[in-house]
């Protein structure tokens, strides 16, 4: 079965090379993998001690980061190898300073898995949340390499729990320990006979809690804020922006608005700017401007959204009108502010719980957004009360990293 699977993956790889000619993201996906093995040969020597972390994309990287930091402290003489599956993770974090080597993960064929692991020769391996690649896991199992899943989450609709999922169930045998986010995941693994499981929680809580200890100062945001109530919309998509602009354009309160779109392609940024009837400025235009004169600040760059949230009185987290749903709500939550999201958040346990508690509120149309924002902007006590729920939620749920490190 593994052989047939490898053939299917190889065929998929050939199809992706064809699609890459017309789809920019797939082009990055294909082109980035051409340099993986030469990069590993140049940066990892046969006598190096290494530890390998794999993240599907940016969100999983953020989940794994606090564990990477602790592992790096505990094993300072080891090189950290970080791999990504998706361009949206690799292209944003390829120049990170935490890993010694950052690469794309080659497609999951037997040949690629053997060569990759030969070159990396890790003493330990950490897969973050998802990503169960049978050939890589089979190769790690054959070599008896300690392999861990961190911040794992399992659901009944996954292939492992279907009658036809035996092939993928066998892949799970490679894991030395499963560190999962919740008891439901533990119960599902126990049904498969996997007792090597610890409910450690979600490492993202540790990650965002640690943000409070860092310098989040952005002088240009402070200048724009100008001591006014500030609404920050992060990781927005067109549907989010359509809804938000309807409110922003009709708003009469003394409120500043910051929009940090998920996609910062120039044509889409320009369209967003043109749709705004308020005084609007882009991040790329801010030099030599008096930012306090503007009502709307569009952030057409990446890497500073977390710090921007520290200036927010209210946050909106985008993605909730698409599939699979919202982006990271924990980053604004750690700063103790109320969070507004779209209706699609059923796949995100943290959003479900924070919505139940009242720190996060879902809207699904213009009317519900208007009513909610008018309340939050107009009543500072309600704003503070909901924000306190958000901050408390983060603090109460941190501690996953300590549980993982004690077991590892």
XYZ file of C-alpha atoms in Angstrom:
408
model
C 0.000 0.000 0.000
C 2.882 2.365 0.782
C 4.276 1.753 -2.700
C 0.942 2.574 -4.371
C 0.607 5.650 -2.172
C 4.080 6.828 -3.260
C 3.148 6.428 -6.934
C 0.006 8.513 -6.383
C 2.061 11.226 -4.638
C 4.588 11.201 -7.498
C 1.817 11.618 -10.084
C 0.382 14.469 -8.000
C 3.831 16.051 -8.029
C 3.941 15.967 -11.825
C 0.478 17.516 -12.046
C 1.537 20.289 -9.669
C 4.473 21.129 -11.936
C 2.012 21.658 -14.786
C -0.397 23.701 -12.663
C 2.534 25.807 -11.436
C 2.745 27.561 -14.813
C -0.560 29.322 -14.156
C -0.971 29.382 -10.352
C 1.579 31.561 -8.475
C 1.156 29.819 -5.121
C 1.708 26.393 -6.675
C 4.718 27.803 -8.484
C 6.243 28.672 -5.102
C 5.255 25.233 -3.810
C 7.096 23.499 -6.679
C 10.077 25.829 -7.124
C 10.879 25.998 -3.425
C 11.298 22.243 -3.215
C 14.013 22.141 -5.879
C 16.622 23.508 -3.480
C 15.785 21.421 -0.407
C 18.405 18.713 -0.716
C 21.270 21.024 -1.812
C 20.400 23.292 1.123
C 20.490 20.415 3.595
C 23.792 19.142 2.186
C 25.377 22.565 2.586
C 24.025 23.318 6.050
C 23.821 19.959 7.830
C 27.017 17.977 8.224
C 27.096 14.215 8.894
C 28.407 14.705 12.442
C 25.902 17.451 13.367
C 23.354 16.726 16.065
C 19.918 17.774 14.847
C 16.303 18.057 15.944
C 13.615 18.341 13.275
C 10.341 20.274 13.566
C 7.684 20.128 10.863
C 4.834 22.631 10.457
C 2.174 22.603 7.769
C 1.946 26.376 7.584
C 2.213 29.610 9.543
C -0.348 28.755 12.220
C 1.369 25.490 13.080
C 4.732 27.285 13.195
C 3.312 29.683 15.777
C 2.064 26.711 17.795
C 5.427 25.022 17.679
C 7.542 28.090 18.342
C 7.442 27.999 22.168
C 8.485 24.334 22.100
C 11.280 25.071 19.623
C 12.538 27.805 21.939
C 12.591 25.472 24.952
C 14.211 22.638 22.996
C 16.854 25.048 21.781
C 17.560 26.052 25.399
C 17.765 22.433 26.530
C 19.876 21.237 23.589
C 22.066 24.250 22.651
C 24.537 22.106 20.692
C 21.898 20.695 18.373
C 20.930 22.246 15.068
C 17.225 22.918 14.606
C 15.818 21.957 11.212
C 12.405 23.438 10.425
C 10.304 22.298 7.477
C 7.087 23.679 6.021
C 4.578 22.116 3.674
C 2.800 25.291 2.555
C 4.207 28.415 0.852
C 2.057 30.564 3.156
C 4.188 29.322 6.030
C 7.592 28.997 4.400
C 7.589 32.280 2.481
C 6.677 34.280 5.598
C 9.057 32.540 8.001
C 11.923 31.328 5.787
C 14.220 33.918 7.360
C 13.335 33.121 10.961
C 16.165 33.178 13.499
C 15.044 30.294 15.697
C 15.962 27.477 13.268
C 19.416 26.785 11.856
C 17.912 25.560 8.590
C 14.443 26.197 7.170
C 13.223 24.305 4.098
C 10.143 23.032 2.333
C 9.219 19.427 3.064
C 9.675 17.381 -0.142
C 6.625 15.486 -1.306
C 5.953 12.293 0.652
C 7.513 9.612 -1.547
C 9.671 6.772 -0.220
C 12.714 8.163 -2.031
C 12.238 11.694 -0.702
C 11.574 10.550 2.840
C 14.682 8.356 2.931
C 16.940 11.038 1.448
C 15.549 13.831 3.629
C 15.966 11.861 6.854
C 19.418 10.627 5.788
C 20.544 14.241 5.363
C 18.862 15.614 8.492
C 19.532 12.485 10.612
C 17.446 13.882 13.505
C 17.752 12.644 17.072
C 14.199 13.790 17.753
C 11.298 14.848 15.536
C 8.281 17.032 16.311
C 5.236 17.221 14.051
C 2.962 20.134 14.916
C -0.828 19.668 15.152
C -1.506 18.000 11.805
C 0.553 16.586 8.952
C 0.700 12.797 9.013
C 2.924 11.775 6.100
C 3.088 7.953 5.909
C 6.467 7.604 4.171
C 8.235 10.010 6.499
C 6.635 8.417 9.553
C 7.421 4.907 8.322
C 11.068 5.868 7.799
C 11.302 7.402 11.278
C 9.756 4.293 12.776
C 12.264 2.023 11.000
C 15.094 4.075 12.503
C 13.530 4.134 15.979
C 13.729 7.928 15.990
C 11.769 9.482 18.894
C 8.862 11.240 17.189
C 6.273 13.470 18.868
C 3.033 15.120 17.863
C 2.535 18.423 19.692
C -0.727 20.366 20.002
C -2.387 17.485 18.204
C -6.102 17.448 17.677
C -8.196 14.531 16.426
C -11.801 14.448 15.203
C -14.145 11.584 14.436
C -14.387 12.540 10.759
C -10.658 12.036 10.161
C -9.507 9.117 8.041
C -7.924 7.343 11.047
C -11.391 6.587 12.405
C -12.971 5.333 9.181
C -13.249 1.664 8.202
C -10.912 2.312 5.259
C -8.299 4.175 7.320
C -6.016 1.273 8.281
C -3.149 2.578 6.133
C -3.132 5.911 7.966
C -3.719 4.278 11.345
C -0.482 2.323 10.876
C 1.351 5.589 10.225
C 0.481 6.690 13.765
C 2.636 3.836 15.119
C 5.687 6.024 14.495
C 4.824 8.446 17.283
C 6.516 7.985 20.632
C 4.018 10.332 22.271
C 0.947 12.276 21.264
C 0.590 15.618 23.066
C -2.999 16.561 22.307
C -5.098 19.629 22.949
C -8.180 18.067 24.516
C -9.710 14.993 26.131
C -11.789 14.178 23.049
C -8.585 13.672 21.066
C -7.209 11.454 23.812
C -10.392 9.338 23.801
C -10.240 8.886 20.041
C -6.612 7.772 20.213
C -7.455 5.340 23.004
C -10.053 3.789 20.694
C -7.147 3.028 18.351
C -5.161 1.481 21.187
C -2.845 4.500 21.505
C -2.273 4.952 25.225
C 0.951 6.923 24.713
C -1.049 10.128 24.853
C -0.973 13.165 27.146
C -3.551 15.962 27.219
C -1.144 18.886 27.306
C -3.352 21.616 25.875
C -2.617 24.071 23.096
C 0.914 25.501 22.967
C -0.441 28.645 21.297
C -1.600 29.854 24.708
C 2.015 29.785 25.900
C 3.063 31.491 22.712
C 0.632 34.395 22.974
C 1.061 34.747 26.746
C 4.781 35.301 26.207
C 4.018 38.177 23.812
C 3.147 40.330 26.810
C 6.746 40.079 27.985
C 8.107 41.492 24.725
C 8.445 45.029 23.420
C 5.345 45.611 21.283
C 6.011 49.287 20.629
C 5.277 50.678 17.173
C 5.702 54.442 17.227
C 3.813 54.984 13.989
C 0.782 53.113 15.326
C 0.885 55.191 18.512
C 0.961 58.317 16.348
C -2.039 57.110 14.331
C -3.971 56.050 17.434
C -3.520 59.503 18.968
C -5.252 58.356 22.190
C -8.477 57.585 20.314
C -10.552 54.414 20.500
C -8.930 52.120 17.944
C -10.469 49.183 16.096
C -8.015 46.700 14.545
C -9.139 44.214 11.897
C -6.499 41.550 11.289
C -6.075 38.855 8.625
C -9.126 40.047 6.725
C -10.485 38.612 3.484
C -12.663 40.442 0.912
C -15.937 39.347 2.549
C -14.716 40.630 5.918
C -13.589 43.887 4.333
C -16.907 44.424 2.554
C -18.716 44.120 5.873
C -16.233 46.315 7.739
C -16.169 49.073 5.123
C -19.949 49.374 5.250
C -19.572 50.175 8.930
C -16.431 52.302 8.662
C -17.789 54.477 5.855
C -20.965 55.267 7.808
C -19.310 55.603 11.226
C -19.655 59.005 12.921
C -17.817 58.302 16.179
C -14.306 59.500 16.946
C -12.779 56.087 16.230
C -9.677 55.046 14.315
C -9.650 51.928 12.157
C -6.689 49.732 11.215
C -7.074 46.999 8.592
C -4.353 44.377 8.090
C -5.510 42.235 5.129
C -4.500 38.596 4.793
C -3.612 39.206 1.151
C -1.446 42.238 0.425
C -1.323 42.081 -3.367
C -1.071 45.683 -4.633
C -4.225 45.539 -6.778
C -6.331 44.237 -3.893
C -4.863 46.776 -1.477
C -5.641 49.589 -3.918
C -9.190 48.325 -4.342
C -9.603 48.256 -0.570
C -8.290 51.810 -0.296
C -10.555 53.055 -3.076
C -13.589 51.537 -1.356
C -13.012 53.597 1.775
C -14.610 57.052 1.920
C -12.730 58.116 5.051
C -9.240 59.631 5.099
C -7.141 56.527 4.491
C -3.405 55.857 4.308
C -1.329 52.766 3.547
C 1.637 51.541 5.559
C 3.736 51.881 2.418
C 2.770 55.572 2.171
C 3.293 56.576 5.787
C 6.712 58.249 5.561
C 6.664 62.012 6.176
C 2.933 61.968 6.819
C 1.093 63.134 9.915
C -0.672 59.859 10.691
C -2.938 61.463 13.275
C -4.728 63.222 10.401
C -6.091 59.930 9.037
C -9.090 57.786 10.012
C -8.148 54.473 8.409
C -4.706 52.827 8.285
C -4.280 49.895 5.866
C -1.284 47.685 6.676
C 0.104 46.489 3.350
C 2.993 44.570 4.900
C 3.416 41.436 7.034
C 4.976 40.557 10.369
C 3.685 43.364 12.614
C 0.031 42.465 13.226
C 0.669 41.068 16.707
C 2.254 44.321 17.837
C -0.579 46.292 16.261
C -3.094 44.347 18.335
C -1.431 45.757 21.460
C -2.845 49.174 20.495
C -6.377 47.895 19.852
C -9.428 48.583 21.986
C -11.483 46.195 19.869
C -10.270 43.553 17.427
C -11.813 41.834 14.438
C -10.197 38.598 13.280
C -10.861 37.709 9.662
C -11.568 34.475 7.841
C -14.901 33.731 9.484
C -16.868 34.060 6.258
C -14.792 31.449 4.439
C -13.565 27.886 4.864
C -12.164 26.541 7.101
C -12.745 29.723 9.095
C -11.141 32.321 11.306
C -7.491 33.121 11.835
C -5.753 33.303 15.220
C -7.960 34.935 17.868
C -5.484 34.289 20.688
C -3.057 37.018 19.631
C -5.544 39.833 20.258
C -7.038 37.978 23.236
C -3.768 38.068 25.162
C -3.930 41.882 25.149
C -7.276 41.819 26.958
C -9.597 43.120 24.263
C -12.986 41.953 22.956
C -12.815 40.086 19.661
C -15.304 40.079 16.796
C -15.383 37.229 14.268
C -17.470 35.902 11.401
C -19.822 32.908 11.665
C -17.479 30.085 10.578
C -15.523 29.072 13.668
C -16.813 25.594 14.494
C -13.403 24.013 13.742
C -11.635 26.146 16.336
C -11.980 24.988 19.924
C -10.507 28.177 21.358
C -13.044 30.327 19.485
C -15.955 28.137 20.566
C -14.942 28.400 24.208
C -14.113 32.108 24.182
C -17.423 32.827 22.435
C -19.198 30.843 25.140
C -17.454 32.904 27.804
C -18.243 36.204 26.084
C -14.794 37.480 25.150
C -15.383 36.663 21.479
C -18.569 37.590 19.601
C -19.702 36.323 16.201
C -21.507 38.430 13.599
C -22.964 37.306 10.301
C -24.249 40.452 8.570
C -24.087 44.246 8.456
C -26.813 44.748 11.039
C -25.300 42.482 13.684
C -21.868 44.050 13.170
C -23.268 47.567 13.508
C -25.162 46.793 16.703
C -22.156 45.095 18.283
C -19.559 47.714 17.337
C -21.803 50.571 18.402
C -22.090 48.907 21.803
C -18.376 48.186 22.168
C -17.297 51.618 20.954
C -19.925 53.437 22.973
C -19.640 51.626 26.305
C -16.126 51.382 27.752
C -17.282 49.214 30.668
C -18.693 46.518 28.384
C -15.518 46.719 26.338
C -13.321 46.270 29.401
C -15.475 43.460 30.779
C -15.337 41.419 27.580
C -11.638 42.195 27.197
C -10.904 40.918 30.699
C -12.551 37.628 29.756
C -10.194 37.334 26.783
C -7.067 37.994 28.851
C -8.138 35.580 31.590
C -8.883 32.883 29.007
C -5.311 32.981 27.719
C -3.710 32.988 31.155
C -5.797 30.067 32.437
C -4.945 27.860 29.478
C -1.184 28.284 29.256
C 1.164 25.559 30.489
C 1.225 23.107 27.558
C 4.918 23.650 26.868
C 5.908 22.724 30.419
C 3.926 19.461 30.166
C 5.565 18.587 26.849
C 9.071 19.365 28.044
C 8.655 17.345 31.241
C 7.671 14.284 29.202
C 10.276 14.734 26.470
